[in-house]
Each structure stands twice: as structure tokens, then as C-alpha cells.
Short mmCIF file of C-alpha atoms and ligand atoms in Angstrom, two decimals:
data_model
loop_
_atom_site.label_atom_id
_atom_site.label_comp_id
_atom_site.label_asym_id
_atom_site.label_seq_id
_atom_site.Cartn_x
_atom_site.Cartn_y
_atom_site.Cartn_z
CA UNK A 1 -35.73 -136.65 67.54
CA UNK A 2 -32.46 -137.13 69.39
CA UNK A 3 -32.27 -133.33 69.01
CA UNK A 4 -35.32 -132.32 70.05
CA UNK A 5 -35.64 -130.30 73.48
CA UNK A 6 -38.58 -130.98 76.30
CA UNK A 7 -40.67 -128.40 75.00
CA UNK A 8 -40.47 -129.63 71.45
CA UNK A 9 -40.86 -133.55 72.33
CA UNK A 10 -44.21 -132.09 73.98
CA UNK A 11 -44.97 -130.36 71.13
CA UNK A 12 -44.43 -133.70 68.68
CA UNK A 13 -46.85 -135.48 71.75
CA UNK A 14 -49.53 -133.44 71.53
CA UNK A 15 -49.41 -132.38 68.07
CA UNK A 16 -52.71 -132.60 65.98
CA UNK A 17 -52.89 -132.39 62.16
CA UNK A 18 -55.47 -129.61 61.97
CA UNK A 19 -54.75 -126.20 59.86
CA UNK A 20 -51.80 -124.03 60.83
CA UNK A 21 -51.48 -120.88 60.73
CA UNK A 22 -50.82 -118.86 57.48
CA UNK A 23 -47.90 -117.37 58.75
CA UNK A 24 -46.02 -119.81 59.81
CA UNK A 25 -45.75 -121.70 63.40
CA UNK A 26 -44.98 -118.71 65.73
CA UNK A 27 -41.86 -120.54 67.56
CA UNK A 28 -40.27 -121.73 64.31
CA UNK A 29 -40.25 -118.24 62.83
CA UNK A 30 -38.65 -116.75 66.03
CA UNK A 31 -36.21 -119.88 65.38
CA UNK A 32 -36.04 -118.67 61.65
CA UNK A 33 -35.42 -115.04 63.07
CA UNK A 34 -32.90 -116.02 65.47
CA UNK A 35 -30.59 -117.95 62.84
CA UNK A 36 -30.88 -114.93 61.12
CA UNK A 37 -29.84 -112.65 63.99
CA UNK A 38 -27.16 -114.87 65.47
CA UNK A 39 -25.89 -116.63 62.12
CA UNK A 40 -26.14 -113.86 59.26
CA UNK A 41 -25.08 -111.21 61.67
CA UNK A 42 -28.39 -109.22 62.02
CA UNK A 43 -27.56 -105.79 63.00
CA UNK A 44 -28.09 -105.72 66.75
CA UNK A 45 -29.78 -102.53 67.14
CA UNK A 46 -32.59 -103.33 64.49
CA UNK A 47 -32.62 -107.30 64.74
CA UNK A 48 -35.54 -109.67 62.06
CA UNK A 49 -38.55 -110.14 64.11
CA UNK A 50 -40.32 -113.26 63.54
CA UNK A 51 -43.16 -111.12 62.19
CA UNK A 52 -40.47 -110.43 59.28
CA UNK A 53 -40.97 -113.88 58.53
CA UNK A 54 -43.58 -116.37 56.48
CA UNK A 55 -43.39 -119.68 56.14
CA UNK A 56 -43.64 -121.62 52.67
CA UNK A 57 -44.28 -125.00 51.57
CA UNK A 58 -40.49 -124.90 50.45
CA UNK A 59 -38.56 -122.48 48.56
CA UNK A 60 -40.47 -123.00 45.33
CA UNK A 61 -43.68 -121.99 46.74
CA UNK A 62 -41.82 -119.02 48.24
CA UNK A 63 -40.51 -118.35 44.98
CA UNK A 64 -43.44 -118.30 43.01
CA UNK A 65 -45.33 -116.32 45.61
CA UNK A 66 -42.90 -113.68 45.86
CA UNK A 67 -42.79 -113.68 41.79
CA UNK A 68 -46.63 -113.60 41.06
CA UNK A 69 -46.98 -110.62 43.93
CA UNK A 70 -44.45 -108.37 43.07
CA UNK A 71 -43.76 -108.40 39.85
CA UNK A 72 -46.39 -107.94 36.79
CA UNK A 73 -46.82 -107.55 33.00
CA UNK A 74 -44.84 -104.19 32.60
CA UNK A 75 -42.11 -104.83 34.73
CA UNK A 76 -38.85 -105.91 34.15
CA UNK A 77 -36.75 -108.50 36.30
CA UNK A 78 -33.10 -109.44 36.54
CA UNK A 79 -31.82 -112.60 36.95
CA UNK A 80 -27.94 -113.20 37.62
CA UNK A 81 -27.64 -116.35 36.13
CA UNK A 82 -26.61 -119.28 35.51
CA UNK A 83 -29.67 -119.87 38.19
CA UNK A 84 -31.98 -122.51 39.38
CA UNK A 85 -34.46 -122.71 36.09
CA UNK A 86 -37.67 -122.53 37.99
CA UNK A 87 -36.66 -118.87 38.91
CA UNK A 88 -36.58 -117.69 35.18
CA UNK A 89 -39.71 -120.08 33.91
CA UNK A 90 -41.80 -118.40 36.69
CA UNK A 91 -40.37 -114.69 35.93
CA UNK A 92 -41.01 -115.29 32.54
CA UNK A 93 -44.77 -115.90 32.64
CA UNK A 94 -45.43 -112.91 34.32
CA UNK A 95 -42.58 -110.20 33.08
CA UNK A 96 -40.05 -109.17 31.16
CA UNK A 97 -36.60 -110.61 31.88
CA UNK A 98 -33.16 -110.20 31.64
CA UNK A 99 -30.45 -113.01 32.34
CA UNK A 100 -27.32 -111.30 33.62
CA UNK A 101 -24.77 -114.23 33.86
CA UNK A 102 -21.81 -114.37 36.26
CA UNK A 103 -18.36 -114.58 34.72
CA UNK A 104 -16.66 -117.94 34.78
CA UNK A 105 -13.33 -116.24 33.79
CA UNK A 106 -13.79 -113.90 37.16
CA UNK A 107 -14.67 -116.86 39.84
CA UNK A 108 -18.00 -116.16 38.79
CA UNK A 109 -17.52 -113.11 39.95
CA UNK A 110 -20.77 -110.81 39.94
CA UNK A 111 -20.08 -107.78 38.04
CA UNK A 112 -22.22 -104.86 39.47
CA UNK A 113 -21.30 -101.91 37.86
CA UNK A 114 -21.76 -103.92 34.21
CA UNK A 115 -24.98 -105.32 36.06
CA UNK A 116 -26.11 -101.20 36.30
CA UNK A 117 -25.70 -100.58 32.48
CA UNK A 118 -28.79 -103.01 31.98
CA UNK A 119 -30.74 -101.46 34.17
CA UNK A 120 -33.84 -99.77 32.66
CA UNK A 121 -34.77 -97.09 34.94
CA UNK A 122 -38.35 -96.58 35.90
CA UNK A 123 -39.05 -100.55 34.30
CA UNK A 124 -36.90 -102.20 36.11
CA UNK A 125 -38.69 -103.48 39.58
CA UNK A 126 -36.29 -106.34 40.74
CA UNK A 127 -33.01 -108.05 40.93
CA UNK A 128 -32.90 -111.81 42.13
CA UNK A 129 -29.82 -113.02 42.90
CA UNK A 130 -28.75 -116.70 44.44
CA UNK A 131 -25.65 -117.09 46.71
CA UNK A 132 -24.36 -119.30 47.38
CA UNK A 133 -25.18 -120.36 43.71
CA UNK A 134 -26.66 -123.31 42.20
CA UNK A 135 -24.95 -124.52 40.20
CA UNK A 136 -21.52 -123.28 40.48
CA UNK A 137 -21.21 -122.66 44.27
CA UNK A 138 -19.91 -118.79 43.76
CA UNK A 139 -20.79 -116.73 46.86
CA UNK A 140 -21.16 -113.24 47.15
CA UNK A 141 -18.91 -111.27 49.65
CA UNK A 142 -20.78 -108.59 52.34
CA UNK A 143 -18.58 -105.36 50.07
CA UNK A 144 -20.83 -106.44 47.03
CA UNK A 145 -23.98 -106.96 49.51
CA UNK A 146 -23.83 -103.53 49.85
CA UNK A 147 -22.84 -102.08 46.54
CA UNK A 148 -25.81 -104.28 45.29
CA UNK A 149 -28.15 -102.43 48.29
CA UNK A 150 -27.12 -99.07 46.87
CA UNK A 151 -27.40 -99.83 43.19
CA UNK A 152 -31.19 -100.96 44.42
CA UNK A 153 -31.59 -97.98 46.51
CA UNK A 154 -30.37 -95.91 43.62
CA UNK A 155 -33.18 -96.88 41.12
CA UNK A 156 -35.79 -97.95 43.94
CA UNK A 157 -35.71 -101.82 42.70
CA UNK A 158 -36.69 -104.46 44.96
CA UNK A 159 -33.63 -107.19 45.70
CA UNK A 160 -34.72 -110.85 45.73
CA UNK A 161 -31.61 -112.84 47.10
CA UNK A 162 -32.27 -116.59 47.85
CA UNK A 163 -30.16 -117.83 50.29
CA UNK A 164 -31.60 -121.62 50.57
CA UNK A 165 -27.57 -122.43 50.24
CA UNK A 166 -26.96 -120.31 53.51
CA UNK A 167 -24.61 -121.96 56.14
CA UNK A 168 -22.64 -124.32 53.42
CA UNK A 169 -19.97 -121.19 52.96
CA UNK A 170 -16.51 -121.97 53.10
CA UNK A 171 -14.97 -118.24 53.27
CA UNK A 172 -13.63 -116.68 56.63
CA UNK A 173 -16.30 -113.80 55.77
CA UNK A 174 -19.89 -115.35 56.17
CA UNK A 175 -22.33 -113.73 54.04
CA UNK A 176 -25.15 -111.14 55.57
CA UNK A 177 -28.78 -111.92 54.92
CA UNK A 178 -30.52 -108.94 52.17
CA UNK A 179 -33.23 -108.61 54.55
CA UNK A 180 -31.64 -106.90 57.00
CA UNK A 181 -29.79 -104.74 55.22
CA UNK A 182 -32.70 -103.11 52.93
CA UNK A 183 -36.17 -102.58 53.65
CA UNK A 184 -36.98 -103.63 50.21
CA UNK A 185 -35.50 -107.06 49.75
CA UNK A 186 -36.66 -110.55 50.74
CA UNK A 187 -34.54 -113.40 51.50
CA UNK A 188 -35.35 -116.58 50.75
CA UNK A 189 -34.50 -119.80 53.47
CA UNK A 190 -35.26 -123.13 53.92
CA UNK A 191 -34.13 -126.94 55.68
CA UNK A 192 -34.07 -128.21 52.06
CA UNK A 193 -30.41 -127.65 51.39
CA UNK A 194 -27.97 -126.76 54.34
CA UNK A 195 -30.01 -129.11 56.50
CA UNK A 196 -30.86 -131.59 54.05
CA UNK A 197 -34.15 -131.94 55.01
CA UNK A 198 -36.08 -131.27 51.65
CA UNK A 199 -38.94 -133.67 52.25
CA UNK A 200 -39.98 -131.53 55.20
CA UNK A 201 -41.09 -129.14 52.77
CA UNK A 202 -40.48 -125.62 54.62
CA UNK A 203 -38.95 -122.61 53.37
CA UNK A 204 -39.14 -119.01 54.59
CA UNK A 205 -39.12 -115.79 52.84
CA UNK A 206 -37.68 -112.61 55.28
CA UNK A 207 -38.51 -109.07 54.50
CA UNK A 208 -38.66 -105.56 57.36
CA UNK A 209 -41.40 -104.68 54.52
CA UNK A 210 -44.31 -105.24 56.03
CA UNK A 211 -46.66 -104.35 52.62
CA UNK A 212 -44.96 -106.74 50.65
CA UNK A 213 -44.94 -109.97 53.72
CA UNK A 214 -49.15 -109.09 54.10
CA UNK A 215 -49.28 -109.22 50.24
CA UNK A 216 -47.66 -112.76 49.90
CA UNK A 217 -49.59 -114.01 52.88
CA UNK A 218 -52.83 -113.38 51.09
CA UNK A 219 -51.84 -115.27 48.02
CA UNK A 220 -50.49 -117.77 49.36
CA UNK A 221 -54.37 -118.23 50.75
CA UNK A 222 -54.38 -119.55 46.99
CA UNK A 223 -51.57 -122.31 47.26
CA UNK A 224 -50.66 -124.30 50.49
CA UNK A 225 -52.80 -121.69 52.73
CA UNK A 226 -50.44 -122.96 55.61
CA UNK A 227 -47.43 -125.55 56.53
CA UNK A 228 -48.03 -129.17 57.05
CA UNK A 229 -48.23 -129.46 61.17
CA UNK A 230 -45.61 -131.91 61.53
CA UNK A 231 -42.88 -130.44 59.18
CA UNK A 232 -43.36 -127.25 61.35
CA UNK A 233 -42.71 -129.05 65.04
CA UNK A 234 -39.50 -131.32 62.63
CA UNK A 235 -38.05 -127.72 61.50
CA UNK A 236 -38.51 -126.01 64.61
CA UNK A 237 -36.52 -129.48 65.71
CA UNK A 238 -33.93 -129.00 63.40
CA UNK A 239 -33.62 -124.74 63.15
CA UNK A 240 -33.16 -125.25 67.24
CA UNK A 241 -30.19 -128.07 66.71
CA UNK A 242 -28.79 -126.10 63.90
CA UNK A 243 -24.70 -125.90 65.03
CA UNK A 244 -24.65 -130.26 65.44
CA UNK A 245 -26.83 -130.32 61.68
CA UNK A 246 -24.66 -127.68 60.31
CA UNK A 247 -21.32 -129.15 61.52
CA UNK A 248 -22.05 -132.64 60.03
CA UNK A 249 -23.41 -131.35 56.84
CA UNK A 250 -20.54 -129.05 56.78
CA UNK A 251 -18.02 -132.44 57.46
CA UNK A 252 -19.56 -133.91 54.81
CA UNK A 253 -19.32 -131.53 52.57
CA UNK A 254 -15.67 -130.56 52.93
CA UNK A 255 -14.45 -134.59 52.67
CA UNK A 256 -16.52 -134.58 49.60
CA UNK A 257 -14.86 -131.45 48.32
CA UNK A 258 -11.40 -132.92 49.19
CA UNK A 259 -12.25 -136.40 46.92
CA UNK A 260 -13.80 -133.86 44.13
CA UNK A 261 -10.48 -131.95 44.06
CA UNK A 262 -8.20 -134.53 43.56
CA UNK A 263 -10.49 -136.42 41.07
CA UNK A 264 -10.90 -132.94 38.56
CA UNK A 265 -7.00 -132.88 38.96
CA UNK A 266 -6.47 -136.06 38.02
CA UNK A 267 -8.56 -135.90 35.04
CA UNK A 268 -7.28 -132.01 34.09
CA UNK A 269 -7.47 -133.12 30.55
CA UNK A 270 -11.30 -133.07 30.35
CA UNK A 271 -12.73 -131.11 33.21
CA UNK A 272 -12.04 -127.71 34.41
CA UNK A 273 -13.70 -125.69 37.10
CA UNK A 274 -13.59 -122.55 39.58
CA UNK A 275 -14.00 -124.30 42.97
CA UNK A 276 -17.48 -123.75 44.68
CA UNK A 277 -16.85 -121.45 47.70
CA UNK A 278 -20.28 -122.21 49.12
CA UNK A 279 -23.07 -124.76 48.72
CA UNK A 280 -22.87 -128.38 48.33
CA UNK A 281 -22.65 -128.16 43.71
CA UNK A 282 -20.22 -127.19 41.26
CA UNK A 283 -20.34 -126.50 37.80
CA UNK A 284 -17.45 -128.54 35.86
CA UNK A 285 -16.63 -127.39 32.41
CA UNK A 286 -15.91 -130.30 29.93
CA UNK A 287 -13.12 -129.68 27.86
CA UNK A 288 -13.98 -132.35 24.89
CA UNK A 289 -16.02 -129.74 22.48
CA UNK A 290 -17.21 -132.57 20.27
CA UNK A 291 -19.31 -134.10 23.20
CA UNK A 292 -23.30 -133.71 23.67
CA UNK A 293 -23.86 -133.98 27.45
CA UNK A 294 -27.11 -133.81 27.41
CA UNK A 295 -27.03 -137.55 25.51
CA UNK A 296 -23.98 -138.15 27.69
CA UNK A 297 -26.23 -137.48 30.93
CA UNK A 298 -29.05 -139.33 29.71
CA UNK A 299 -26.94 -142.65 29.12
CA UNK A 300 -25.19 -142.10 32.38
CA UNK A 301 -28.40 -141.78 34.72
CA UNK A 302 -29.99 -144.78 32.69
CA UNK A 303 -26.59 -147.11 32.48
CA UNK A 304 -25.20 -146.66 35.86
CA UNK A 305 -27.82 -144.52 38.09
CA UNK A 306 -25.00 -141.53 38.41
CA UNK A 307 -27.15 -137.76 37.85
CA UNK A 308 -25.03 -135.01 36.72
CA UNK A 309 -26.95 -131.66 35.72
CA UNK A 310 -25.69 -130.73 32.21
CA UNK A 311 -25.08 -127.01 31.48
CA UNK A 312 -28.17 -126.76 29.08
CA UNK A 313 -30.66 -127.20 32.20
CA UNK A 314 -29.53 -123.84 33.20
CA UNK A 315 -30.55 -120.45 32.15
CA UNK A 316 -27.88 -118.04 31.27
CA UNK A 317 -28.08 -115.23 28.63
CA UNK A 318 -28.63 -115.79 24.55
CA UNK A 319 -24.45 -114.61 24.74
CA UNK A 320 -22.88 -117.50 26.90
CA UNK A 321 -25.47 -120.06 25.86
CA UNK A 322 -23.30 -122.52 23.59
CA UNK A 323 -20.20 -122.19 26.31
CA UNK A 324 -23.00 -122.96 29.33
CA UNK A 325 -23.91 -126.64 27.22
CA UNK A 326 -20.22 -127.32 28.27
CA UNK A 327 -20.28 -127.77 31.78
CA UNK A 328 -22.41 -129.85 34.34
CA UNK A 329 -23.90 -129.80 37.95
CA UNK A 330 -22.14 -132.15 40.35
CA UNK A 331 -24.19 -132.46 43.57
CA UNK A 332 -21.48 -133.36 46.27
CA UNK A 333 -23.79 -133.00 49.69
CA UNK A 334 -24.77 -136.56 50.01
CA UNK A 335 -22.91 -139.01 52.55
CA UNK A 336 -22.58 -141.53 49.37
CA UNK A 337 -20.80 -139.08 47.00
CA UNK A 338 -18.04 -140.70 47.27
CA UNK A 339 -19.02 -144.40 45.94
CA UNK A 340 -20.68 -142.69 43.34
CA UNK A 341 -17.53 -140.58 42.43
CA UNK A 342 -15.43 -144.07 42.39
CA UNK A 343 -18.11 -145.06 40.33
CA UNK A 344 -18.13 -142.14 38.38
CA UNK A 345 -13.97 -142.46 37.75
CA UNK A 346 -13.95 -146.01 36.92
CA UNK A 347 -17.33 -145.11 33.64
CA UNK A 348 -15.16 -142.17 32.47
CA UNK A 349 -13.15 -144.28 29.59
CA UNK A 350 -17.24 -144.92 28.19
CA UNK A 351 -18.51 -141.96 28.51
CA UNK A 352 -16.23 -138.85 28.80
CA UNK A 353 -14.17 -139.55 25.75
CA UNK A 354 -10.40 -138.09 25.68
CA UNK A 355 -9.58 -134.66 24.02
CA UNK A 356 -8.00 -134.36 20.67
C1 PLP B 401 -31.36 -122.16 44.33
C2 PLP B 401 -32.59 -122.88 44.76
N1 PLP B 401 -33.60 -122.17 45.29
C3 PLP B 401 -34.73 -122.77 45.69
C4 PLP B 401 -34.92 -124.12 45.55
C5 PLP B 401 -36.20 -124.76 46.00
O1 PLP B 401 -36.05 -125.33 47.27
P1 PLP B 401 -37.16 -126.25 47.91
O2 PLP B 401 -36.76 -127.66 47.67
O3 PLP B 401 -37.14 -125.88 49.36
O4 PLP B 401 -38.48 -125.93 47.28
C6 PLP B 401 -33.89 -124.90 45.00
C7 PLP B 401 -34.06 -126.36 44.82
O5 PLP B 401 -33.29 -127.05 44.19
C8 PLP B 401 -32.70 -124.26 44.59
O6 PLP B 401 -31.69 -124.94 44.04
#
């Protein structure tokens, strides 16, 4: 509340708990288009409008609305993966699906011109891509933006490109949002991640096509039908204080990333990874092949409260499955990452047991 301007303390007085509008809270879309315009570099000439905007109850419910409305039983979808999970459970119950996996021995690179030789023209209807990428923090740089634009202009395929990670980048170059650079994709935002403020439960998808936005406002007449009242007036809050929230979470993040550094190299013999350029997670590959992590994980989170994400909780493709099992997710946004790293360090010798 410390944040919070005269016109949006008034707002917070006189706020009543009655339905919202579908669409989202007019001001905090117009927030949601300015960070777009003045943060992801918008051209100027053809800026988002805040009518290129609806609000969700989160990402998720922007994720399955955008599935369940543009995509159906004959299509096929790509997913560049490894990827958050509910992405490919939801594409899977209502299309066919391919997993098109990043390559750990590139960065993570994304690989477009292998990405084209899966596409199957005239069946193919989407791509959905996540940058910066949970779990391993790759990012995608604006020269493969657009190649990706033209590959989707090529074959006419819809580009679904969820940027919930957005403004936790760590490159000079920060990356552009889809939406404004093709009239057939649709970003996905939110507070969840870069402003930490998941419990508000607000996401956004952005798209200039005006079909598809009306489309996923009528079904989500079928799910939240609009925002909770006071998450909208705490966003709007939080979108409008958005260089103070950004900074800290970005200070956080890069102390965290300093401790996480030092810790893989000082324990080089069993962990290996490409360092996340974005996003607040990073995918560590375990080099002991005789360990189960998922067992590992379990005994961890049970024995000493520490969550790590293993490798087997994320899709990838039938190819790269065994090699995924081998790494895990480690969150590093939180203030308190680094007791939990100490902690972390001091369970190794039980848990993480040495290489032969
Ligand atoms: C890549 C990605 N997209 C979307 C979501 C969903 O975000 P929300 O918590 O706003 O529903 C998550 C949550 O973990 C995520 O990791």
C-alpha cells in the first residue's frame, strides 16, 4: 500500500466486492498495456491498446482459455519443451501434440529451422513457446522473435508465447512481447512471477486479434466470468510501482544467482548446468547416473522441508526423456534461498551421493 498513488488509495476506499467486468478492470489493462509499450518496446507507431488485453484469474486460467478456444480435435500444437506441465496436459486433451525440446548442449538454444521440419502444413495451428523458461531460465533473443514470426507467418500458425517470466532477464537485449509483433499471437502476463504476487491471482493474455480476444472472453463466461475486485485495485497497485517491485525482485534474484554459482562450482562433481539468463529457476543436471531423484526429492521435501522440481515433472519429447530424469528445478526467487541453500549444502553428503 506504500506504493499505491491517491487515485488508487481511493480506489482501495471505496472499493466494493460486486462483479467486475469480464474484461478486465479498465485502468489495470491500460497499466498492463503500458508495461507493454514502455517495457517490451511496443512499436511506437502501432502501440497495445488496453482493448488488446483480458484479464485472467492467473496464467493458468489464461492458459487453458486460450487452449480450449483455439485449438480443437484435428489440430496439431507445438510445444518447445522442457515446459511448465500444465501447458502439455491441457494441449493434450484437446489436440494433437508435439514436444519440441530445447537443446541443453546449445544453452538451450531454440532451434528454429529444425523446429520447421516438424511442422505439418495445413495441421499445424500453433506454436507455444515460454521465455524466459521454466525450468531452465533460457531466454529467447528479439533475432529469433522474428525468425519465429516469419516461420508462423509462413504456414499461417498462431504463436502462443508466455511471458509470465517477463522482466527477470539478465541480457543487455530485453526481449519484445509476440503480441506486438504478429497479429496472430497472444502473450501471456501476470504478477505471479516477476512480481511475486501469485496469490493475487491475475494474469493477462495480449493479442491485436480482436476475433480471437472476443472468443476467449466468452468462454471465460464459463470459468472465473471476471477478476476478484480487490486483486484488480492490488495489481493495478503493483503494475503502477513496477520499476521499485522489479528492482528488488531483480536484487534478489541476482544475490541469489551469485550464492547458486559458487555453490554448483563447488560441488562440479555432481551438478552441472547452463546458467538461467532469465527468470528466477534453473535446471541442474545431476551427474550421479545411479540416483532416482524423484525418491531423492521426495525424502528431501519430507526430511528437511527443501523442494527441488526433479526433471521427470517436466515434459520433453519420448527422445530426451531418460536424460530430462537427470536434472532438477531450483527455484532461487525467494528472499530465504539462501538459508535454504546452506541448508541444502550442509544435506548433500545424505542425499546427493558422490560419483563413481
Ligand atoms: C511458465 C508458467 N506459465 C504459467 C504459470 C501459471 O501462472 P499463475 O500462477 O499466474 O497461474 C506458471 C506457474 O508456475 C508457469 O511456470
Amino acid at each position: 500500500v506504500g506504493l499505491a498513488d491517491a487515485e488508487c488509495l481511493s480506489l482501495w476506499e471505496t472499493l466494493s466486492c460486486g462483479y467486475t467486468e469480464t474484461q478486465g478492470f479498465p485502468l489495470l489493462r491500460g497499466e498492463c498495456a503500458k508495461l507493454i509499450n514502455d517495457e517490451m518496446r511496443s512499436p511506437p507507431d502501432h502501440p497495445i491498446a488496453a482493448d488488446d488485453i483480458l484479464m485472467f484469474a492467473g496464467g493458468e486460467e489464461g492458459i487453458f482459455t486460450m487452449i480450449k478456444s483455439l485449438l480443437c480435435e484435428n489440430d496439431h500444437a507445438i510445444i518447445v519443451a522442457p515446459c511448465y506441465q500444465s501447458v502439455k496436459s491441457i494441449a493434450e486433451t484437446t489436440c494433437k501434440v508435439t514436444l519440441f525440446d530445447l537443446n541443453p548442449q546449445q544453452n538451450w538454444n531454440l532451434d528454429i529451422s529444425k523446429l520447421e521440419t516438424i511442422i505439418e502444413p495445413s495441421k499445424t495451428k500453433m506454436i507455444l513457446i515460454n521465455f524466459p523458461n521454466n525450468p531452465t531460465g533460457a531466454t529467447i533473443s528479439r533475432s529469433q522473435q522474428l525468425e519465429l514470426v516469419n516461420l508462423a507467418q509462413k504456414y499461417g500458425l498462431w504463436i502462443f508465447s508466455d511471458e509470465i517470466y517477463y522482466g527477470i532477464h539478465r541480457s543487455e537485449e530485453s526481449p519484445l512481447c509476440m503480441a506486438t509483433l504478429y497479429d496472430r499471437a497472444i502473450s501471456l502476463g501476470g504478477v505471479s512471477k516477476s512480481f511475486g504476487l501469485a496469490g493475487l491471482r491475475i494474469g493477462w493474455l495480449c493479442t491485436r486479434n480482436r476475433g480471437a480476444l472476443n472468443q476467449l472472453a466468452g468462454n471465460k463466461h464459463y470459468l472465473s466470468i471476471c477478476n476478484s475486485a480487490p486483486s484488480e485495485i492490488l495489481s493495478l497497485i503493483a503494475l503502477r510501482g513496477r520499476k521499485a517491485i522489479l528492482k528488488r525482485q531483480s536484487n534478489i534474484i541476482a544475490e541469489n544467482l551469485i550464492c547458486l554459482r559458487e555453490f554448483i562450482a563447488r560441488h562440479s562433481d555432481l551438478f552441472e548446468w547452463v546458467e538461467p539468463s532469465g527468470g528466477c529457476c534453473g535446471f541442474m543436471k545431476i551427474l550421479n547416473r545411479s540416483m532416482d531423484l524423484d525418491v531423492v526429492a521426495e525424502h528431501l521435501a519430507n526430511e528437511t522441508g527443501i523442494l527441488i522440481l526433479p526433471g521427470s515433472n517436466f515434459p520433453c519429447s519420448a527422445e530426451n526423456r531418460v536424460e530430462m530424469n537427470f536434472y532438477m528445478r531450483i527455484g532461487f526467487g525467494r528472499k530465504t534461498f539462501r538459508d535454504s541453500l546452506r541448508l541444502f549444502e550442509e544435506v548433500i553428503p545424505l542425499y546427493f551421493r558422490e560419483r563413481k
